[in-house]
XYZ file of C-alpha atoms in Angstrom:
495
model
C 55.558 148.047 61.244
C 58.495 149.670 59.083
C 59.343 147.067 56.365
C 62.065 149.471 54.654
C 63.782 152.554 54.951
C 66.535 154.625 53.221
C 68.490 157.655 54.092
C 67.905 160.504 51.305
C 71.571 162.912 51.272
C 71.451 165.944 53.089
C 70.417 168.868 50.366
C 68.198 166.470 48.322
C 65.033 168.221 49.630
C 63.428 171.043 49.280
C 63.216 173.651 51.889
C 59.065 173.623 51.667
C 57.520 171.106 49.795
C 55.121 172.122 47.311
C 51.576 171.697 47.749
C 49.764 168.992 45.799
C 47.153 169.445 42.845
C 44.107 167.561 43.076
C 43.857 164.439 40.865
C 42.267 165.665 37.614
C 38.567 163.658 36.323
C 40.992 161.824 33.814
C 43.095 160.548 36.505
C 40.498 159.525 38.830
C 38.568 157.456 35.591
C 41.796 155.932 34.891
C 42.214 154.986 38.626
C 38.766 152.916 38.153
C 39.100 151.492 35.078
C 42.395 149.823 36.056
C 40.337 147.944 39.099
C 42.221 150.052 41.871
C 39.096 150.069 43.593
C 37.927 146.623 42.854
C 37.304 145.009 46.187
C 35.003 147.301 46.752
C 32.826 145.797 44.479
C 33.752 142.446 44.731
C 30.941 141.457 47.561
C 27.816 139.559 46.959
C 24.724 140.772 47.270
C 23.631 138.856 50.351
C 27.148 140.362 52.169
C 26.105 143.760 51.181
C 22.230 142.981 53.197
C 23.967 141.695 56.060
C 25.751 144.635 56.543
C 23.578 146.710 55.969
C 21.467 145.032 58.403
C 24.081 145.067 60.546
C 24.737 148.869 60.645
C 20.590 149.950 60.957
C 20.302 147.413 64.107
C 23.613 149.387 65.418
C 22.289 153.066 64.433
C 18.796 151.914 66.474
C 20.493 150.848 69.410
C 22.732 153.925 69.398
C 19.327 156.331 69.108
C 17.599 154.568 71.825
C 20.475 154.874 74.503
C 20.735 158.694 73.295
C 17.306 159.040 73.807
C 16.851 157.183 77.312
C 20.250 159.654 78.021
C 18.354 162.520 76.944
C 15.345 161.491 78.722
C 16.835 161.068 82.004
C 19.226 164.403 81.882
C 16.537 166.747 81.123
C 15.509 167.365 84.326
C 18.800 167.582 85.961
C 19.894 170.004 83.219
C 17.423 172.269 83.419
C 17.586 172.675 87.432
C 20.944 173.468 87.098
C 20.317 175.777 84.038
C 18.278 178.062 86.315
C 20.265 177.948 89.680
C 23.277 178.915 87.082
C 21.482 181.600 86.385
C 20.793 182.751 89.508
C 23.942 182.902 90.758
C 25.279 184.788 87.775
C 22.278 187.568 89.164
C 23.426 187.838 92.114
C 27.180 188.292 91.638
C 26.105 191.214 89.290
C 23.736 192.404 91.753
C 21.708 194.450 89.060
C 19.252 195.736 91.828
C 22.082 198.285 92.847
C 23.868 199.123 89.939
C 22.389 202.576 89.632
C 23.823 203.677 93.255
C 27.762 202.576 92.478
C 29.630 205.634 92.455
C 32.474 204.382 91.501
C 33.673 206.003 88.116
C 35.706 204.523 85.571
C 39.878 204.005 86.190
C 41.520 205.425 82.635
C 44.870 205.723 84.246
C 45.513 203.109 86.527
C 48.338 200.099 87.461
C 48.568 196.683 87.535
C 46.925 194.249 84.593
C 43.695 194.651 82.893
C 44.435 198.263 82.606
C 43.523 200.590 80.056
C 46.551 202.017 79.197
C 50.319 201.177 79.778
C 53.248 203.330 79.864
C 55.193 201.381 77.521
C 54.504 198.035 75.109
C 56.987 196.208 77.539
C 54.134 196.266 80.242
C 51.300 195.671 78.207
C 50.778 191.620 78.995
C 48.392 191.618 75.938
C 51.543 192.396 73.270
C 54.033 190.103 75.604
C 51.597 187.569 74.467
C 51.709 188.667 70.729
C 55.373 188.216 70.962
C 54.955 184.890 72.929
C 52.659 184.103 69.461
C 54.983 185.179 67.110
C 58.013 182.967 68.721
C 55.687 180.129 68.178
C 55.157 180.800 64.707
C 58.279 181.218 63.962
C 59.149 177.493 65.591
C 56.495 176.224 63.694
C 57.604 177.543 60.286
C 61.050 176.136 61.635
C 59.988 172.720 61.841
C 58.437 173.036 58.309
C 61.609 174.336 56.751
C 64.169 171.323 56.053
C 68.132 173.147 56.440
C 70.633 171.865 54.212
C 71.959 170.304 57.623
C 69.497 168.527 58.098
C 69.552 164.243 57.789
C 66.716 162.920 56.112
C 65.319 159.347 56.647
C 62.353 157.695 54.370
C 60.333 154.721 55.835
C 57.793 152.724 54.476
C 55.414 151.678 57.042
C 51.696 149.767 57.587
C 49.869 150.397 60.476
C 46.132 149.462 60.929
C 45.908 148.209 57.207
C 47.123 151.656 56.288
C 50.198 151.750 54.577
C 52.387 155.130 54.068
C 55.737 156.814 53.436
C 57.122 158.829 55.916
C 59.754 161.647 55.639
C 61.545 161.946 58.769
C 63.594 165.009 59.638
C 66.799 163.977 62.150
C 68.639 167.162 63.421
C 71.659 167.128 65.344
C 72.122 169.244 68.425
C 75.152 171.130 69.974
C 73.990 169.121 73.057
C 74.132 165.979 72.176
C 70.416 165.390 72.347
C 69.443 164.913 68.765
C 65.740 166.066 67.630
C 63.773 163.713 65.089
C 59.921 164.178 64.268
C 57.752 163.133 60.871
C 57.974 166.178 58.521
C 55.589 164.877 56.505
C 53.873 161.484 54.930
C 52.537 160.043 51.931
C 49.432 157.671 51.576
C 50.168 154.837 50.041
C 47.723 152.013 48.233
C 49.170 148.894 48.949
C 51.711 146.934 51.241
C 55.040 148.248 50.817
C 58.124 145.731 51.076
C 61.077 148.149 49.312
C 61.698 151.224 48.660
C 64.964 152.777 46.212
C 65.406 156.500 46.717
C 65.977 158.246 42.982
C 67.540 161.345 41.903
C 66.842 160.970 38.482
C 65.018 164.271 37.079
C 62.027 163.083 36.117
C 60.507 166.310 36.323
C 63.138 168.484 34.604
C 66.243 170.127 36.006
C 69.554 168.280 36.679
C 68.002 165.954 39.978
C 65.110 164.892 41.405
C 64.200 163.763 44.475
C 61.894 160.697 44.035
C 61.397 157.645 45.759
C 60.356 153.803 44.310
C 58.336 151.432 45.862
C 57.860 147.805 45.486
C 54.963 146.809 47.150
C 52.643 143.391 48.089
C 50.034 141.452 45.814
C 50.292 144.148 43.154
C 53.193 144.096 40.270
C 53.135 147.954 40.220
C 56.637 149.791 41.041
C 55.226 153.429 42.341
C 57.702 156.273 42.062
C 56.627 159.039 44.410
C 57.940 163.162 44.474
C 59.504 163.449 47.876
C 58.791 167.595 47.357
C 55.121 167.029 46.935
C 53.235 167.066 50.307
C 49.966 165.677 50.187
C 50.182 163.681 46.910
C 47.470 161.153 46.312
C 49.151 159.595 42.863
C 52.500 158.574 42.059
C 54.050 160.280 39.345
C 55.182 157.499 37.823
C 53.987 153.782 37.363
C 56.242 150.835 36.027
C 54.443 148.269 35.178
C 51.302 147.149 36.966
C 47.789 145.891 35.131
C 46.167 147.320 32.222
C 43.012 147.036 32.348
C 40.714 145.511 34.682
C 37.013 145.292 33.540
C 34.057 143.758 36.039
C 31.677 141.690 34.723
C 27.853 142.755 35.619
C 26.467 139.476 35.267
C 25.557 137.411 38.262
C 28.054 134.557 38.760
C 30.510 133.529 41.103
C 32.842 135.323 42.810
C 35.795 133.695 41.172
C 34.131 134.565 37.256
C 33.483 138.033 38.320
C 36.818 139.472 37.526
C 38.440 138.563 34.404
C 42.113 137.547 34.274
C 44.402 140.619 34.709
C 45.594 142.019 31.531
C 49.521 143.274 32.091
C 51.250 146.195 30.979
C 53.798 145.455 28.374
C 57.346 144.115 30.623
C 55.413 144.495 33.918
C 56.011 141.914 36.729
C 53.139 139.692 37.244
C 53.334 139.534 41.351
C 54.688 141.049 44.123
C 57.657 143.447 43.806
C 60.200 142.296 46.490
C 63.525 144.287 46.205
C 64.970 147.489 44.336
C 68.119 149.078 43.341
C 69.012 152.307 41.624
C 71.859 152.426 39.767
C 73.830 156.041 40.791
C 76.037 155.931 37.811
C 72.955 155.432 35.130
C 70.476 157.856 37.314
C 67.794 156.564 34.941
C 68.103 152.993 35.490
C 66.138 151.268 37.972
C 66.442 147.248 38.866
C 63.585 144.904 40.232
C 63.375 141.505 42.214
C 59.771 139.951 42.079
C 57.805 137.079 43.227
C 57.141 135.955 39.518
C 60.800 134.684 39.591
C 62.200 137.887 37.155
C 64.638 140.550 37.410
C 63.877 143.270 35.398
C 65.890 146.663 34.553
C 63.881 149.893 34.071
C 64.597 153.104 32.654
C 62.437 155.364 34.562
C 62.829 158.597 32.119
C 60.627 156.641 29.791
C 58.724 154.418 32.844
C 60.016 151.454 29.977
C 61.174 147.592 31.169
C 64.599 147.294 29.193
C 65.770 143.824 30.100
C 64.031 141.309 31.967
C 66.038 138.166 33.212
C 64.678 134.509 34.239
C 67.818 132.715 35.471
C 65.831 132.294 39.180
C 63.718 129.417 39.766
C 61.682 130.575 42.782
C 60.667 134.007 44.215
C 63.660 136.703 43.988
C 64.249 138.480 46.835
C 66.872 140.889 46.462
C 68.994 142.435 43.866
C 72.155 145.309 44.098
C 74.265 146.989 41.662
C 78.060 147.035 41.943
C 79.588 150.501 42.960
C 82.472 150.047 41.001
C 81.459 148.933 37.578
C 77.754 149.881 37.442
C 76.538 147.158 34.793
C 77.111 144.112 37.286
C 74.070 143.502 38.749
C 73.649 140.604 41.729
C 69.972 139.201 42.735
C 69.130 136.499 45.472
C 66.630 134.143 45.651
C 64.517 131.895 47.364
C 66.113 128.882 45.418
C 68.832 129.882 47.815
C 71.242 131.010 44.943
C 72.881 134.234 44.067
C 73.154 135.128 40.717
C 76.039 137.793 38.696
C 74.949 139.141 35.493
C 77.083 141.484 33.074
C 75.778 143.890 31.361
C 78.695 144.226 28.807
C 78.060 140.448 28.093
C 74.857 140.070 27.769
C 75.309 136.802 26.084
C 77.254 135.481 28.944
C 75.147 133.170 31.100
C 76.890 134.956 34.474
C 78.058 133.268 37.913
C 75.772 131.256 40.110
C 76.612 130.428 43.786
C 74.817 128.166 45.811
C 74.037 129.775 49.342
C 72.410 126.722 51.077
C 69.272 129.168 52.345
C 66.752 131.158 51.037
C 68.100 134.845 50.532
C 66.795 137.583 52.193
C 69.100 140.590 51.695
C 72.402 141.520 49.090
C 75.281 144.048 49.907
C 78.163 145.011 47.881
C 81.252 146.181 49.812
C 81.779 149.580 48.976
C 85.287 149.868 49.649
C 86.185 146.727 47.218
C 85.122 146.332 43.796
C 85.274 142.424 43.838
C 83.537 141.027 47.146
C 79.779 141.344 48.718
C 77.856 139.391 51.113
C 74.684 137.765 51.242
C 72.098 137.589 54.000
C 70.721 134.107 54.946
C 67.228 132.711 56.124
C 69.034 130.292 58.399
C 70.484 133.021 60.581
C 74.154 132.908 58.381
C 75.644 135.532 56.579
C 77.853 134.665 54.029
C 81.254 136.308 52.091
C 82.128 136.342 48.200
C 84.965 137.383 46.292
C 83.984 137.197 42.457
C 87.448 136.579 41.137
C 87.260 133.437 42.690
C 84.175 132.657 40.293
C 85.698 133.886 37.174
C 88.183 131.438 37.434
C 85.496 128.730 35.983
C 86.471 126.233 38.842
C 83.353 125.270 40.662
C 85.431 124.954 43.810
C 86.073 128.216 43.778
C 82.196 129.356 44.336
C 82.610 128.649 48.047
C 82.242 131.440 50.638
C 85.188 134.111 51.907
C 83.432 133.025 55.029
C 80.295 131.941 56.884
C 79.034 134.051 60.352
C 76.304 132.420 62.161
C 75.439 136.088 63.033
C 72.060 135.877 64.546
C 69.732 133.099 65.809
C 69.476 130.022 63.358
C 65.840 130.042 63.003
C 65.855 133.639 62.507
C 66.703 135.088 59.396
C 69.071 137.896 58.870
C 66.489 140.253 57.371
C 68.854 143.319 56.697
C 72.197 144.109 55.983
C 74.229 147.650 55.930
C 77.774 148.309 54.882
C 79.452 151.108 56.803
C 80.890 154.064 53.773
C 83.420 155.262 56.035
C 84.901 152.779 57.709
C 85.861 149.675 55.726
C 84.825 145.952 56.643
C 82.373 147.464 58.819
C 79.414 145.296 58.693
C 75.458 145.839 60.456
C 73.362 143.184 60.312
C 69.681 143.567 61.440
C 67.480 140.069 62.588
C 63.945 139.144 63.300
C 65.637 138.047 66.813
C 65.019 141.550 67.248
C 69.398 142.437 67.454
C 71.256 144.520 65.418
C 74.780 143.427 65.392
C 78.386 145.424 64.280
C 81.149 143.169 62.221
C 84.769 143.459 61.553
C 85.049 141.705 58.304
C 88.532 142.174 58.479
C 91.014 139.529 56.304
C 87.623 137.551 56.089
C 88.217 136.760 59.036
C 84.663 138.205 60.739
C 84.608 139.647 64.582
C 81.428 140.645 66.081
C 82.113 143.782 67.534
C 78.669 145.077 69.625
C 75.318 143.884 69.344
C 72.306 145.658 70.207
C 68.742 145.518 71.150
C 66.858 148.711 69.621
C 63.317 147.409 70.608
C 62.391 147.668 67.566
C 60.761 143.923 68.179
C 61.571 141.848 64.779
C 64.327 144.494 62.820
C 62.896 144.405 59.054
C 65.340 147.257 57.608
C 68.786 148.509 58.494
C 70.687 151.281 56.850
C 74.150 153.190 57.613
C 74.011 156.801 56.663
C 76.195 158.028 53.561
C 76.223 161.680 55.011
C 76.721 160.740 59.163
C 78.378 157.467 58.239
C 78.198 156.030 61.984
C 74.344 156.967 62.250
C 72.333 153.312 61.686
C 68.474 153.871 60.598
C 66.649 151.085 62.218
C 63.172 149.524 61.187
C 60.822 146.980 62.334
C 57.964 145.278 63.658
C 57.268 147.939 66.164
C 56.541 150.436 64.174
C 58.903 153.317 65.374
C 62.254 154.417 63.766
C 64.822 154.140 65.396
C 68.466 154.975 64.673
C 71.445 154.178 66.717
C 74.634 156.513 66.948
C 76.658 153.559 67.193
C 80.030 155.793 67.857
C 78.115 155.553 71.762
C 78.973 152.404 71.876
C 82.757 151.841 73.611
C 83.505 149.134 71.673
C 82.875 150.931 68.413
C 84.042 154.470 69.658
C 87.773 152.609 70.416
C 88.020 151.074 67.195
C 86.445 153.688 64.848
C 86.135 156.787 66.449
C 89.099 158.416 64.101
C 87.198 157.298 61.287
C 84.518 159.990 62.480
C 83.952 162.721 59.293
């Protein structure tokens, strides 16, 4: 399954990643002192016998079948061994070799000849050519153009999670070409990701991505020019130390209590923003009921807020003043908070449904919209709230956009065209909105098979291109300008 994505802008790449290092001895002790491999050696005694058991009565059974096999083929093999041989005798018919008097061709025509008037009909170099045109596709597909789109997805399949970099080229055709360019193993479940151009390495950008992932309170940052990486370069957060205990006793007393980092969350990490106006800055929504602001130059929690009651799901920074920070929750409230009044206790609204994903409107400083459990999705204008009326905390408006015992899982503002609104569902649609004078229109809706859709997201750079992510497994992404509907009402909008 894909449980996130993100579109990375065309030129953040490098044209050939660089090759990973190998994790130094320091690296790889620090890795097992922190209890990164801990289940391994969290078994009993009598699990590790039966398995063991398990595996010798398996290896036996395999020998004996090979045996009986090798028992029972002998015969046949060698019979045919020897009338192989035979024939190959006779073809060569080595009893008159001495009376051919045939001599040897050095000028002749046609193919397997010696010699060739020109390269042209030598097949041998036509296939060297032939070679060297595949090469040169090969090292084409490794090569990502300045043209090219670039999408990011987080994905689990067969208990293996990973990050994959997807390379989406347009065609003069029409027929668009989009393959895996190259993918990163990742520990743990991942449930966000926040792509990150803040130069962490040096230089005046980066190319990085974060990762919120399941069970762990770890935010990874990963080099998206690294192929091959098996560490992050960066860790925010996460558990200090985590010693075993040698002594026999239970499972449960085996493992002391976790010992956190200083400002780390304390469970899962379940949403990320970056903020692009402080490229250092990097905010968190966690199980553990916290929001917490990083900066990521020094991998250092800044601020960490409590104003949730239950799990927080999702959190966004405005694009037009870049301290205003929303999160959502599973107390089914969304929350404002100022961060030039930080004594201010900020706005609350009551949503009526657990939250499952934030947007603000890019094209308007003062409204966003909030994804719902219950199927809804819901409109804000903040002005309304700073008015101190409690009244006034009541929705723009209310879609019931998708099924009402499906939540609205995903949520993607259009850049280019304004009060254009996708909304992704685990009723497996992915629907278009005209948020127009609040007054909301659906416009298409659409069934990617992409079963239950996890992760939506409108590129920046091809602005009517939709990444699409889900329970399937396989990205998808929609060039919704095919759609009449949307081609009518947007297609001058096109850049």
């Amino acid at each position: 399954m894909i449980t996130a994505l993100s579109w990375i802008p065309k030129g953040s790449l490098k044209a050939v990643p660089d090759a990973a290092e190998p994790p130094s001895k320091e690296e790889i002790k620090e890795l097992i002192e922190s209890g990164a491999f801990v289940g391994s050696v969290d078994g009993s005694n009598e699990d590790e016998e039966e398995i063991e058991e398990e595996e010798i009565s398996e290896v036996d059974h395999a020998k004996a079948v090979a045996e009986a096999f090798g028992k029972s083929s002998n015969s046949k093999s060698s019979s045919m061994e020897v009338d192989e041989v035979a024939a190959a005798m006779k073809e060569l018919d080595m009893d008159n070799y001495d009376e051919e008097d045939d001599g040897i061709e050095l000028f002749s025509s046609g193919i397997g000849d010696l010699f060739y008037a020109s390269n042209e009909l030598d097949p041998y170099l036509k296939d060297a050519d032939d070679d060297d045109d595949d090469d040169e596709e090969d090292i084409d597909d490794t090569t990502i153009k300045p043209t090219d789109s670039v999408i990011i997805c987080a994905r689990n399949e067969d208990e293996v999670s990973h990050l994959e970099v997807y390379v989406y080229e347009e065609s003069s055709n029409g027929s668009p070409n989009m393959y895996v360019h190259h993918h990163i193993v990742i520990p743990e479940f991942p449930l966000c990701t926040a792509w990150i151009d803040c130069p962490l390495k040096g230089g005046d950008k980066g190319n990085f991505v974060a990762i919120g992932s399941k069970e762990t309170p770890t935010i990874e940052i990963w080099d998206l020019d690294v192929r091959d990486e098996v560490l992050p370069c960066l860790q925010l957060g996460g558990i200090e130390e985590m010693k075993i205990s040698k002594k026999k006793k239970s499972k449960k007393e085996k493992i002391k209590k976790p010992k956190y980092k200083e400002g780390s969350h304390t469970d899962s990490v379940l949403g990320l923003a970056w903020n692009k106006e402080f490229r250092n800055i990097l905010a968190s929504a966690s199980a553990d009921r916290k929001v917490k602001v990083w900066d990521v130059a020094t991998g250092q929690c800044k601020i960490t807020m409590e104003h949730h009651t239950k799990e927080v799901q999702a959190v966004a920074w405005n694009h037009y003043a870049p301290e205003v920070l929303l999160s959502g929750s599973f107390d089914q409230t969304v929350v404002l908070k100022d961060g030039r009044q930080p004594s201010h206790s900020g706005f609350k609204w009551s949503v009526m449904s657990d939250v499952e994903s934030l947007a603000w409107n890019p094209h308007c400083e003062h409204s966003f919209v909030v994804s719902l459990e219950d199927g809804t999705v819901k409109g804000f204008d903040i002005r309304a709230a700073q008015s101190g009326s409690d009244s006034d905390l009541r929705p723009s408006f209310t879609i019931q956009a998708h099924d009402q015992d499906k939540g609205v899982s995903s949520i993607s503002y259009n850049t280019s065209a304004p009060n254009l609104l996708a909304t992704g569902s685990m009723d497996k649609t992915v629907k278009l909105w005209d948020l127009s004078n609040n007054e909301p229109s659906c416009i298409t809706s659409h069934k990617p098979k992409a079963g239950a859709v996890f992760s939506i997201s409108f590129s920046a750079d091809n602005p009517f291109l939709l990444a699409i992510g889900g329970s399937k497994g396989e990205l998808h992404v929609w060039d919704t300008l095919l759609d009449a509907n949307v081609s009518r009402k947007y297609a001058s909008k096109q850049s």
